[in-house]
Coordinates of C-alpha atoms and ligand atoms in Angstrom, one line a residue:
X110 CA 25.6 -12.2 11.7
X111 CA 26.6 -15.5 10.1
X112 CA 24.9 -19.0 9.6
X113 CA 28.4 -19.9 11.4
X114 CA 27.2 -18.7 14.8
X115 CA 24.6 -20.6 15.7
X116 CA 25.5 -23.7 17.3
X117 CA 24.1 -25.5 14.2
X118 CA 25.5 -29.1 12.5
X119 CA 28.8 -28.2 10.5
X120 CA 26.3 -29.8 7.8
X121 CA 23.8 -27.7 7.9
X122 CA 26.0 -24.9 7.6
X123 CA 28.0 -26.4 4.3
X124 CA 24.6 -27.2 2.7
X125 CA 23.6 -23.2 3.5
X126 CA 27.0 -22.1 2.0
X127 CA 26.1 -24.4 -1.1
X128 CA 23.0 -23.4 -1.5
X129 CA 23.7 -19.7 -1.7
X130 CA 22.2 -18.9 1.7
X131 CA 24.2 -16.0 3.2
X132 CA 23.4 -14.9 6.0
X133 CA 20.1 -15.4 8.3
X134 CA 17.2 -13.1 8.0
X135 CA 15.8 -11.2 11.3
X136 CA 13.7 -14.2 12.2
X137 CA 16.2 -16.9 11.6
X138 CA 18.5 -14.9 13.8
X139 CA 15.8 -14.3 16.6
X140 CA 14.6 -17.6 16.8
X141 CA 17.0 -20.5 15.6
X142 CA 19.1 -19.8 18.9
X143 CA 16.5 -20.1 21.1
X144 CA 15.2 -23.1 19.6
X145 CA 18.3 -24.6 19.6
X146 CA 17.6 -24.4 23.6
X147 CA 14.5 -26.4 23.7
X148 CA 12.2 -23.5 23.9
X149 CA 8.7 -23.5 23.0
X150 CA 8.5 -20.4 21.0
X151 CA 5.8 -18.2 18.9
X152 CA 7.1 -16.2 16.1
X153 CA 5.6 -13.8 13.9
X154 CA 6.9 -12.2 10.7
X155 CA 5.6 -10.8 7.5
X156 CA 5.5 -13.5 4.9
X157 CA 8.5 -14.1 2.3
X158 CA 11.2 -13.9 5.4
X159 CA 12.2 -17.4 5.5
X160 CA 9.9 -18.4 8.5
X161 CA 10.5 -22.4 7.3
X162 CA 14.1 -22.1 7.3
X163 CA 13.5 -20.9 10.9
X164 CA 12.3 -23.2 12.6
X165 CA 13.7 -26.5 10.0
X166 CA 17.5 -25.5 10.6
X167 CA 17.8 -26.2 13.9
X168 CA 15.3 -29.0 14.0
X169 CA 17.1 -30.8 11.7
X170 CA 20.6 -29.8 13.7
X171 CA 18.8 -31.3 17.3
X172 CA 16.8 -34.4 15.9
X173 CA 18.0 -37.3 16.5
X174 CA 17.7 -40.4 14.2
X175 CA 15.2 -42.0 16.7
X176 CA 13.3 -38.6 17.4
X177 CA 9.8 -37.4 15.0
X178 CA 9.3 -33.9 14.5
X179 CA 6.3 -32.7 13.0
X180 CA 5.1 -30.1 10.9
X181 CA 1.3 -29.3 10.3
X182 CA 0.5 -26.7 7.6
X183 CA -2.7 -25.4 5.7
X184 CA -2.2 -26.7 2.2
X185 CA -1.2 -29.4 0.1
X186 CA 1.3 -27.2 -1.7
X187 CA 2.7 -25.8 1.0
X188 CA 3.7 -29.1 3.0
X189 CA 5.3 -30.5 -0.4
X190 CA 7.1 -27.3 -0.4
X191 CA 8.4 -27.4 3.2
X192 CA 9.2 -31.2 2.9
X193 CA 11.1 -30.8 0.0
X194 CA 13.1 -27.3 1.7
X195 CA 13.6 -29.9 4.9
X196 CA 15.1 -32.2 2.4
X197 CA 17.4 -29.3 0.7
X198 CA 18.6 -28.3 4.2
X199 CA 19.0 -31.9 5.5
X200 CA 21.1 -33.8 2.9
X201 CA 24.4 -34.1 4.2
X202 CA 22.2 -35.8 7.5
X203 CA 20.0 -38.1 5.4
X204 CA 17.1 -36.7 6.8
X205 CA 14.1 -38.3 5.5
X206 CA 10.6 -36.8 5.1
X207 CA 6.9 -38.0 5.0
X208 CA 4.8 -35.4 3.3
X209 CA 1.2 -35.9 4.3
X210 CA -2.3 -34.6 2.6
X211 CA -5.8 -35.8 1.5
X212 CA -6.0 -37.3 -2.0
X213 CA -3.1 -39.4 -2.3
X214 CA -2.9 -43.1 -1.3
X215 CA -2.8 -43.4 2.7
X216 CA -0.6 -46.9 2.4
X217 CA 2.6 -44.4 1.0
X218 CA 2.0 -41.8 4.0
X219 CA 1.6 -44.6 6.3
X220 CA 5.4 -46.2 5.2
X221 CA 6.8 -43.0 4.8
X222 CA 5.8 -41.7 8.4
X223 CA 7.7 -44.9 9.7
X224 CA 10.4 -44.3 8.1
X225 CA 10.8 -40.8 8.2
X226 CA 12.1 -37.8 11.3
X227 CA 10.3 -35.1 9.6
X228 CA 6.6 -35.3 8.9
X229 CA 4.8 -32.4 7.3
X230 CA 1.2 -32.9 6.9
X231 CA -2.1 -30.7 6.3
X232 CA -4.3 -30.8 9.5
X233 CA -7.3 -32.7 7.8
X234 CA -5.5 -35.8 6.3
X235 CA -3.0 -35.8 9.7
X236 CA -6.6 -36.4 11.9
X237 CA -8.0 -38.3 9.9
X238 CA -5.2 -40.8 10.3
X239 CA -4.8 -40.4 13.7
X240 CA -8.6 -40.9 14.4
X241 CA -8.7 -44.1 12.6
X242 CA -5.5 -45.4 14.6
X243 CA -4.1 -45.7 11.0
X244 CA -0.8 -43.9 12.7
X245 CA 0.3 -43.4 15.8
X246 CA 3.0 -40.7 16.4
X247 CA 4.3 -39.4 19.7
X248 CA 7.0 -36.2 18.2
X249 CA 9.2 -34.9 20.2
X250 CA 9.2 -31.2 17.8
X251 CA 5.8 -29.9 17.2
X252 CA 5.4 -27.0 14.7
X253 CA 2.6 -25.2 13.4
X254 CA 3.6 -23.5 10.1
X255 CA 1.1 -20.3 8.8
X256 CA -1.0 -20.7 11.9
X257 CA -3.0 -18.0 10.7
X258 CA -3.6 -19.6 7.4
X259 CA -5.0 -22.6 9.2
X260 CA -7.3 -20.9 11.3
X261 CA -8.6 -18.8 7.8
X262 CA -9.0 -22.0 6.5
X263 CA -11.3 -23.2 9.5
X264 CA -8.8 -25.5 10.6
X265 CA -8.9 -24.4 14.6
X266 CA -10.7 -27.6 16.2
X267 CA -8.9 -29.8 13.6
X268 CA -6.1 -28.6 15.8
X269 CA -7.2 -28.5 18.8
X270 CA -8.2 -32.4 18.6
X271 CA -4.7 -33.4 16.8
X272 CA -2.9 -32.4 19.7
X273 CA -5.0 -34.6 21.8
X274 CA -3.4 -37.9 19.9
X275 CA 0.1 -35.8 20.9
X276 CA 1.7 -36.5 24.3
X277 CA 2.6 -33.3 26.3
X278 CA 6.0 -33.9 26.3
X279 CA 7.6 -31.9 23.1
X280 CA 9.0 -28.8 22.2
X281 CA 6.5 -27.0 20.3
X282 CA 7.0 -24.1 18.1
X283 CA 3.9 -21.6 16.2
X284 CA 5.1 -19.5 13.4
X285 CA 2.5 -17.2 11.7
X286 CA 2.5 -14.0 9.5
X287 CA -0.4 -12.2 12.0
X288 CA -1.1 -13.0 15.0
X289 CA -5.2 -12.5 15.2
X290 CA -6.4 -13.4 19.0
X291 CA -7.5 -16.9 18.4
X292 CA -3.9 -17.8 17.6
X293 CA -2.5 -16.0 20.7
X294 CA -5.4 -18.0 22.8
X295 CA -4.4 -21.5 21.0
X296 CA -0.6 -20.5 21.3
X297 CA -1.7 -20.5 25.3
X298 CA -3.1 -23.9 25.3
X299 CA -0.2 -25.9 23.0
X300 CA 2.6 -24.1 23.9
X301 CA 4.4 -24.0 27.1
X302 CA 6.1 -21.0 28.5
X303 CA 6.8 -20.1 24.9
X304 CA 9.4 -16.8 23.9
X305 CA 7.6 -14.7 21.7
X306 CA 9.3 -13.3 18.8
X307 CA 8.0 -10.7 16.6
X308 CA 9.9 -9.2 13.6
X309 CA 8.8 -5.9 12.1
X310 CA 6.1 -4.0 13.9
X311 CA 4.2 -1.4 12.7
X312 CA 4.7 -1.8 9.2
X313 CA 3.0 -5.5 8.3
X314 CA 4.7 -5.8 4.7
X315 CA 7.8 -6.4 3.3
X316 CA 9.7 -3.1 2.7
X317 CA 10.8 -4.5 -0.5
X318 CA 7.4 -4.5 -2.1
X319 CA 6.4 -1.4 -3.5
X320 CA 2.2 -0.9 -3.3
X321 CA 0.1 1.0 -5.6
X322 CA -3.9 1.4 -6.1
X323 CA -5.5 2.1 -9.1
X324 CA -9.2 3.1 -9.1
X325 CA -11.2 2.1 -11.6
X326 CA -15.2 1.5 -12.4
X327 CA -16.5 -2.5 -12.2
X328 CA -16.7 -3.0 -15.8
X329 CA -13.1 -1.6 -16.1
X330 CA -11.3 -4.2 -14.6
X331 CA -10.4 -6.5 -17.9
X332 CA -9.1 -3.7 -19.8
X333 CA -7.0 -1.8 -16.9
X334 CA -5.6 -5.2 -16.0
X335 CA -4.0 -5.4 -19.4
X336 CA -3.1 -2.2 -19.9
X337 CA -1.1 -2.8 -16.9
X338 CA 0.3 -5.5 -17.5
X339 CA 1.8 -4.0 -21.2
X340 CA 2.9 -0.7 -19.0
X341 CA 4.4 -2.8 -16.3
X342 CA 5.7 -5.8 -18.3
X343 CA 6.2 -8.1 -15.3
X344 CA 8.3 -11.0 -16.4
X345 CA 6.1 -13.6 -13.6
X346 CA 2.9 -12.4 -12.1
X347 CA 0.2 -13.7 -9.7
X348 CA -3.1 -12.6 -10.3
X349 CA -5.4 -12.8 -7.5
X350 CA -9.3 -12.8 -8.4
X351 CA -12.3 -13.2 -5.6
X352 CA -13.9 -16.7 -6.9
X353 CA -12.9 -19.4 -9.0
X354 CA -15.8 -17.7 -11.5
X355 CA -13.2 -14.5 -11.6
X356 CA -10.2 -16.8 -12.3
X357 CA -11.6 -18.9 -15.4
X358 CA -12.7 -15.6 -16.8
X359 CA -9.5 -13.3 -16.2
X360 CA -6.9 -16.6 -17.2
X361 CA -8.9 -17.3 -20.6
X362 CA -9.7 -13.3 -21.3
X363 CA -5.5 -13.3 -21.0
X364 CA -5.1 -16.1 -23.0
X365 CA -7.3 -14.5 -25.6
X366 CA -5.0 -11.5 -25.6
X367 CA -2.4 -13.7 -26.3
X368 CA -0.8 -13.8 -22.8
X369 CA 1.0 -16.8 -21.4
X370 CA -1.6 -17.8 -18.1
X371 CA -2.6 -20.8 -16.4
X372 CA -5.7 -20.7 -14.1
X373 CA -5.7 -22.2 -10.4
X374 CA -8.2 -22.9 -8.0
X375 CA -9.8 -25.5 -5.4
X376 CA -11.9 -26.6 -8.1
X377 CA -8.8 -28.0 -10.2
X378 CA -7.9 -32.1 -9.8
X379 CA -5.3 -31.7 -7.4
X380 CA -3.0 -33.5 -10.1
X381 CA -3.6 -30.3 -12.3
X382 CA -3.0 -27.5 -9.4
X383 CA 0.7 -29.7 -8.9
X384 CA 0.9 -29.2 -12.6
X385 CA 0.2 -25.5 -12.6
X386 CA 2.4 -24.5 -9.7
X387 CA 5.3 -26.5 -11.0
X388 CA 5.1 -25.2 -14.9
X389 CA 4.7 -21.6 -12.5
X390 CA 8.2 -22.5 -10.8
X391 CA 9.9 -23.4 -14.1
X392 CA 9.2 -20.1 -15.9
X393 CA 7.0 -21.8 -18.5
X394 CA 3.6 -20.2 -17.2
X395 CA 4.0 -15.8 -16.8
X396 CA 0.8 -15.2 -15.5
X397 CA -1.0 -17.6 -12.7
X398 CA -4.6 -16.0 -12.1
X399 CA -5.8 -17.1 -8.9
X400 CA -8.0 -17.3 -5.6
X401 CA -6.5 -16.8 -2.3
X402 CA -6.5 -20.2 -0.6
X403 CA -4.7 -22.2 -3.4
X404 CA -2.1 -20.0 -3.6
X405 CA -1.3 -19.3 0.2
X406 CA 1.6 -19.7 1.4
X407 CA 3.4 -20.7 -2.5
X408 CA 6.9 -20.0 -2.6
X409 CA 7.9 -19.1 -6.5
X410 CA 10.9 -17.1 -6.7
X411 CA 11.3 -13.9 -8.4
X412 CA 7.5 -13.2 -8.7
X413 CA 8.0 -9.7 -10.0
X414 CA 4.1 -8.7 -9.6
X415 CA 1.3 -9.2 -7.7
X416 CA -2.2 -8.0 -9.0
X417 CA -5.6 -7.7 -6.9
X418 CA -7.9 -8.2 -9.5
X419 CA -10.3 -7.2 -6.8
X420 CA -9.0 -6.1 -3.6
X421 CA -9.2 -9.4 -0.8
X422 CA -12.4 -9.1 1.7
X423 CA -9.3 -8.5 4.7
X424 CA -6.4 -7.2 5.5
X425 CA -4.4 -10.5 6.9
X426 CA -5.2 -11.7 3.0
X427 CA -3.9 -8.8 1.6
X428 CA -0.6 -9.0 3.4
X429 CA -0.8 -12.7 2.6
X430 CA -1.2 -12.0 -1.2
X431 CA 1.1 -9.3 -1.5
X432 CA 4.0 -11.8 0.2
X433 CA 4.2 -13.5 -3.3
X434 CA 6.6 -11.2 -4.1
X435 CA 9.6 -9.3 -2.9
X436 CA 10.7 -12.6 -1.4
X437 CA 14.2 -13.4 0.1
X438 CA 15.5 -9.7 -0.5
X439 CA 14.1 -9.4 -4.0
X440 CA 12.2 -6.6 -4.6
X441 CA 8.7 -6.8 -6.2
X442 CA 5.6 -5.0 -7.3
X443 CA 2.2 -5.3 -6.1
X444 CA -1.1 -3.6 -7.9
X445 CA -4.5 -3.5 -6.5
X446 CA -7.1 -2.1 -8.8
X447 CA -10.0 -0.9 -6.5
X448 CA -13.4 0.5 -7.8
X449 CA -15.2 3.0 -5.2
X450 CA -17.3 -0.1 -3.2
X451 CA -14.0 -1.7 -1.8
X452 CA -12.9 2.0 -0.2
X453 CA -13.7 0.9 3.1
X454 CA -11.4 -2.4 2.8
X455 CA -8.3 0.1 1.5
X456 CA -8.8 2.2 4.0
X457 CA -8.3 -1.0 6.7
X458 CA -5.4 -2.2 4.1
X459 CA -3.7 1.4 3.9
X460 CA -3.6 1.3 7.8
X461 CA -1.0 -1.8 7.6
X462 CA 0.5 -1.0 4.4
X463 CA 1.9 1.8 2.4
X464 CA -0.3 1.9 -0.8
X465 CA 0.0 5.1 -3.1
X466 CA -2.4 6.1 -5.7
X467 CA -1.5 5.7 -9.6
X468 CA -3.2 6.4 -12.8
X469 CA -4.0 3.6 -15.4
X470 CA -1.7 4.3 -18.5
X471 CA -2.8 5.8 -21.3
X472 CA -2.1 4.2 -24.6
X473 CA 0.3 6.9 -25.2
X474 CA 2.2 5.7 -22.3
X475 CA 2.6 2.2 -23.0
X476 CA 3.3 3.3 -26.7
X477 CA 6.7 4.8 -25.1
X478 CA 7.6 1.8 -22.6
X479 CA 7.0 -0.1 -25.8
X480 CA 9.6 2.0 -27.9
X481 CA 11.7 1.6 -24.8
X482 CA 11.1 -2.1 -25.2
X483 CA 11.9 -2.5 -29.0
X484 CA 15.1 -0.2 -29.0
X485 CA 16.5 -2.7 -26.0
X486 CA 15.1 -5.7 -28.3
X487 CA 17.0 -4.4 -31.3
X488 CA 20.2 -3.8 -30.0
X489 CA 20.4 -7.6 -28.5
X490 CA 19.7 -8.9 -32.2
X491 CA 21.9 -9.5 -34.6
X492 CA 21.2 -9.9 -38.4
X493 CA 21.4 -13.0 -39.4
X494 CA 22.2 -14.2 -43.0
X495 CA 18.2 -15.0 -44.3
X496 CA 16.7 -11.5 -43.0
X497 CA 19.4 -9.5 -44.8
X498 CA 18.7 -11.1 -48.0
X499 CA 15.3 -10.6 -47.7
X500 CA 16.1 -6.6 -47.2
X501 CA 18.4 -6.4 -50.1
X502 CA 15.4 -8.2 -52.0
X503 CA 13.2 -5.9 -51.0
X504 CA 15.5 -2.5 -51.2
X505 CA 14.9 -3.0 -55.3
X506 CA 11.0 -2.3 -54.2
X507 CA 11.3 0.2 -51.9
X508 CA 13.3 2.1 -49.9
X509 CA 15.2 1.2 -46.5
X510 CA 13.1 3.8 -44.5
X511 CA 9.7 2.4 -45.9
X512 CA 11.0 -1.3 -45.7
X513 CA 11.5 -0.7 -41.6
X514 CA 7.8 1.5 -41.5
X515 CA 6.4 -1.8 -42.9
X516 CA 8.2 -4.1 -40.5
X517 CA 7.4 -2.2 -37.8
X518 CA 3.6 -1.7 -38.3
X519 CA 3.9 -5.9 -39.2
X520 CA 4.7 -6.0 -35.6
X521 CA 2.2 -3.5 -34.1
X522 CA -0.7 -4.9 -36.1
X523 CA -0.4 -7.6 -33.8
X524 CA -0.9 -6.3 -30.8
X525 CA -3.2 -3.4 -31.2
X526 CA -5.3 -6.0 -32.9
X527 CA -5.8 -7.3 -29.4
X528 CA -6.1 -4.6 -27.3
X529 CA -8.3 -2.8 -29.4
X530 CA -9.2 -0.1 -27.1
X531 CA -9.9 3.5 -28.1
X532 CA -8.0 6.5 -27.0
X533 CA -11.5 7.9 -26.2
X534 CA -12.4 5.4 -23.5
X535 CA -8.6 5.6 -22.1
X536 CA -9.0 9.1 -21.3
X537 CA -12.6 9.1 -20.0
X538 CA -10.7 7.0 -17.9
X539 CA -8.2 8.9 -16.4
X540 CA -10.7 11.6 -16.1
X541 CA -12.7 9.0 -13.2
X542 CA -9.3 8.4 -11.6
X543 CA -9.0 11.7 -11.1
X544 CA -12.6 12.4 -9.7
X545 CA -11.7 9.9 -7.1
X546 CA -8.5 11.2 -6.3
X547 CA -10.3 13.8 -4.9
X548 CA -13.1 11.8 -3.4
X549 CA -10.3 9.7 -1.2
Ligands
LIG281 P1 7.9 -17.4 4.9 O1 7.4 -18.7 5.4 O2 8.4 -16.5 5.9 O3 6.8 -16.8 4.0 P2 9.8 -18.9 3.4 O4 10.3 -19.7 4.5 O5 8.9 -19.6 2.4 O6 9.1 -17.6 3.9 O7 11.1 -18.3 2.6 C1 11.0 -17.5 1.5 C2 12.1 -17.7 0.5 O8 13.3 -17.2 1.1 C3 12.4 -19.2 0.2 O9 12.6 -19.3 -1.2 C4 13.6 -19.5 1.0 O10 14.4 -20.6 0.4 C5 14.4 -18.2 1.0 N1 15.3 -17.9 2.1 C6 15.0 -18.2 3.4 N2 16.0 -17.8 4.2 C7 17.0 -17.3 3.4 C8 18.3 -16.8 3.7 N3 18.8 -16.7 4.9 N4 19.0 -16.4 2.6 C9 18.5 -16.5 1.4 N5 17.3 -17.0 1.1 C10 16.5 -17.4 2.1
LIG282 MG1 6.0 -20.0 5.4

């Protein structure tokens, strides 16, 4: 199936052409045509499936320039993110966007929602404005974007009371990556008549994302995290922790070990989280180490890992954290190291998702990926004129083969200075992965 197809604006369609867009994923296909009809509709599909480009395409195609739609979702970041997709998709039709959320200056919003056909706001700021008769906004498009996330969040009667301020007539649309009851019973009081779309049943996660478990004892989470990370070498990783505490810890024990990792949590200015996500985007942070709720939802592309520091207290989170990566067709790598007190939680997550058991690696293990590594390094360099005098210099001294011994121990020195683990502990180690092997 082609973007073509659908009975959407010859616009929309160069802009997806330009922007490298294909061809539409299961969702997009299942529900842009039937909300090109004016349905109310309730879709559910596993995170990273391109659930925003759903339901914006053919808004933007139907709106008209005297028409409001408007999008509530559960975080700051993500209703910059979907404003600024809106704005991608809608070029070529000027589409203008108000993006909406606590913390930044209500006289801005207040323009820009005048002003603007697409509104995407968080549910607290959005209430809080219509409450104090600050706005007043009758849309004719209704979506609610992560539903599930919203009611996590504790955002349910938030809801509930916004769509008091919203008159009945409007084409309303739900789009959410589970579908616990709560959402199915609000879905029945906001929606009318609505089609229900589900993509992927059965198994919750993106086939693309390959899941492993590694057990491990409490006070073996620091050093298994990095010994991971050297084995695995992920070129951009999340790193979920359970509490801000967690994060601080993990992002400056990974700084100390000379990784490249930013922290982020909801105890961060919001100036700073911006900060952190966007240096995330642009390549110049590897490793973000953080809690669940700041980074729902966060679309980075070509996050190559996801860790669970500790495994999430649920399954909807897990499938939520894991969607990080393996987004738009990319595949991607997700690692949850589990000690024997978070069994019963795997158990609930292996029912949803495919996890299989790995051992840490030993240090004789990431010795070879690292030979691997240097050997690809090596043949990508070329000499240049200052190093090879410094050989020939040296070649009076000693002899090539020592020269390169040196050189390479230079390099290791380095590194092993920081890990500084003992082969010892590494296998005593293994030796409790494999007791629990059995044990599960
Ligand atoms: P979801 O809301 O389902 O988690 P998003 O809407 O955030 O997913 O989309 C995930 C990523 O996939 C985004 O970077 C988006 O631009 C990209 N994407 C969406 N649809 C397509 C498509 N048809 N072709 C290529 N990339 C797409
Ligand atoms: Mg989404």
């Amino acid at each position: 199936m082609k973007f073509s197809e659908f009975n959407l604006k010859k616009e929309i369609i160069d802009t997806l052409k330009e922007i490298g867009f294909e061809k539409p994923s299961t969702i997009q296909e299942e529900a842009i045509p039937v909300i090109l009809e004016g349905k109310d509709v309730v879709a559910q599909a596993q995170t990273g499936t391109g659930k925003t480009a759903a339901f914006a395409l053919p808004l933007i195609s139907v709106i008209k320039p005297t028409q409001k739609a408007l999008i509530i979702t559960p975080t700051r970041e993500l209703a910059i993110q979907i404003s600024e997709e809106i704005y991608r998709f809608g070029k070529k039709l000027k589409i203008h966007t108000a993006t909406v959320y606590g913390g930044s200056s209500y006289n801005r919003q207040i323009k820009q929602i005048k002003n603007s056909q697409f509104i995407v706001a968080t549910p607290g700021r959005l209430l809080d404005l219509l409450k104090s008769k600050k706005i007043e906004i009758k849309p004719e498009y209704v979506v609610l974007d992560e539903a599930d996330e919203m009611l996590d969040m504790g955002f349910l009667d938030d809801i509930k009371e916004i769509f008091k301020f919203i008159p009945h007539k409007r084409q309303t649309l739900l789009f959410s990556a589970t579908m616990p009851n709560l959402i199915k019973e609000l879905s029945k009081q906001i929606l009318k008549n609505p089609e229900f779309i589900e993509v992927a049943r059965g198994q919750m996660t993106n086939k693309n994302i390959k899941e492993y478990f590694y057990v491990i004892d409490e006070n073996e989470r620091k050093d298994a995290l990095v010994r991971l990370i050297d084995y695995k070498n992920p070129q951009k990783a999340i790193i979920f922790c359970r509490t801000k505490k967690n994060v601080d810890e993990v992002s400056e024990f990974l700084k100390g070990m000379g990784f490249n990792a930013k922290a982020l949590h909801g105890d961060m200015a919001q100036r700073k989280r911006e900060e952190v996500i966007k240096a995330f985007k642009n390549d110049k942070v590897e490793f973000l180490v953080a809690t669940d709720v700041v980074a729902r939802g966060i679309d980075v592309n070509n996050v190559t890992h996801v860790f669970n520091y500790h495994l999430p207290l649920d399954v909807d989170s897990y499938v939520h954290r894991i969607g990080r990566t393996g987004r738009a067709g990319k595949r991607g790598i997700a690692i949850s190291l589990v000690t024997p007190h978070e069994f019963r939680v795997l158990n609930k997550i292996k029912k949803v998702a495919k996890l299989t058991l790995k051992e840490i690696p030993t240090s004789e293990d990431i010795k070879d990926i690292e030979i691997k590594k240097i050997i690809r390094a090596l043949k990508e360099i070329e000499a240049d004129a200052k190093s090879i005098k410094i050989i020939e210099e040296l070649q009076n001294k000693y002899d090539l083969f020592t020269i390169a011994t040196k050189f390479a121990s230079f390099l290791f020195k380095e590194k092993s200075k920081k890990i500084g683990k003992s082969i010892k502990e590494v296998q005593k180690l293994i030796k409790r992965d494999q007791k629990f092997k059995k044990a599960i």
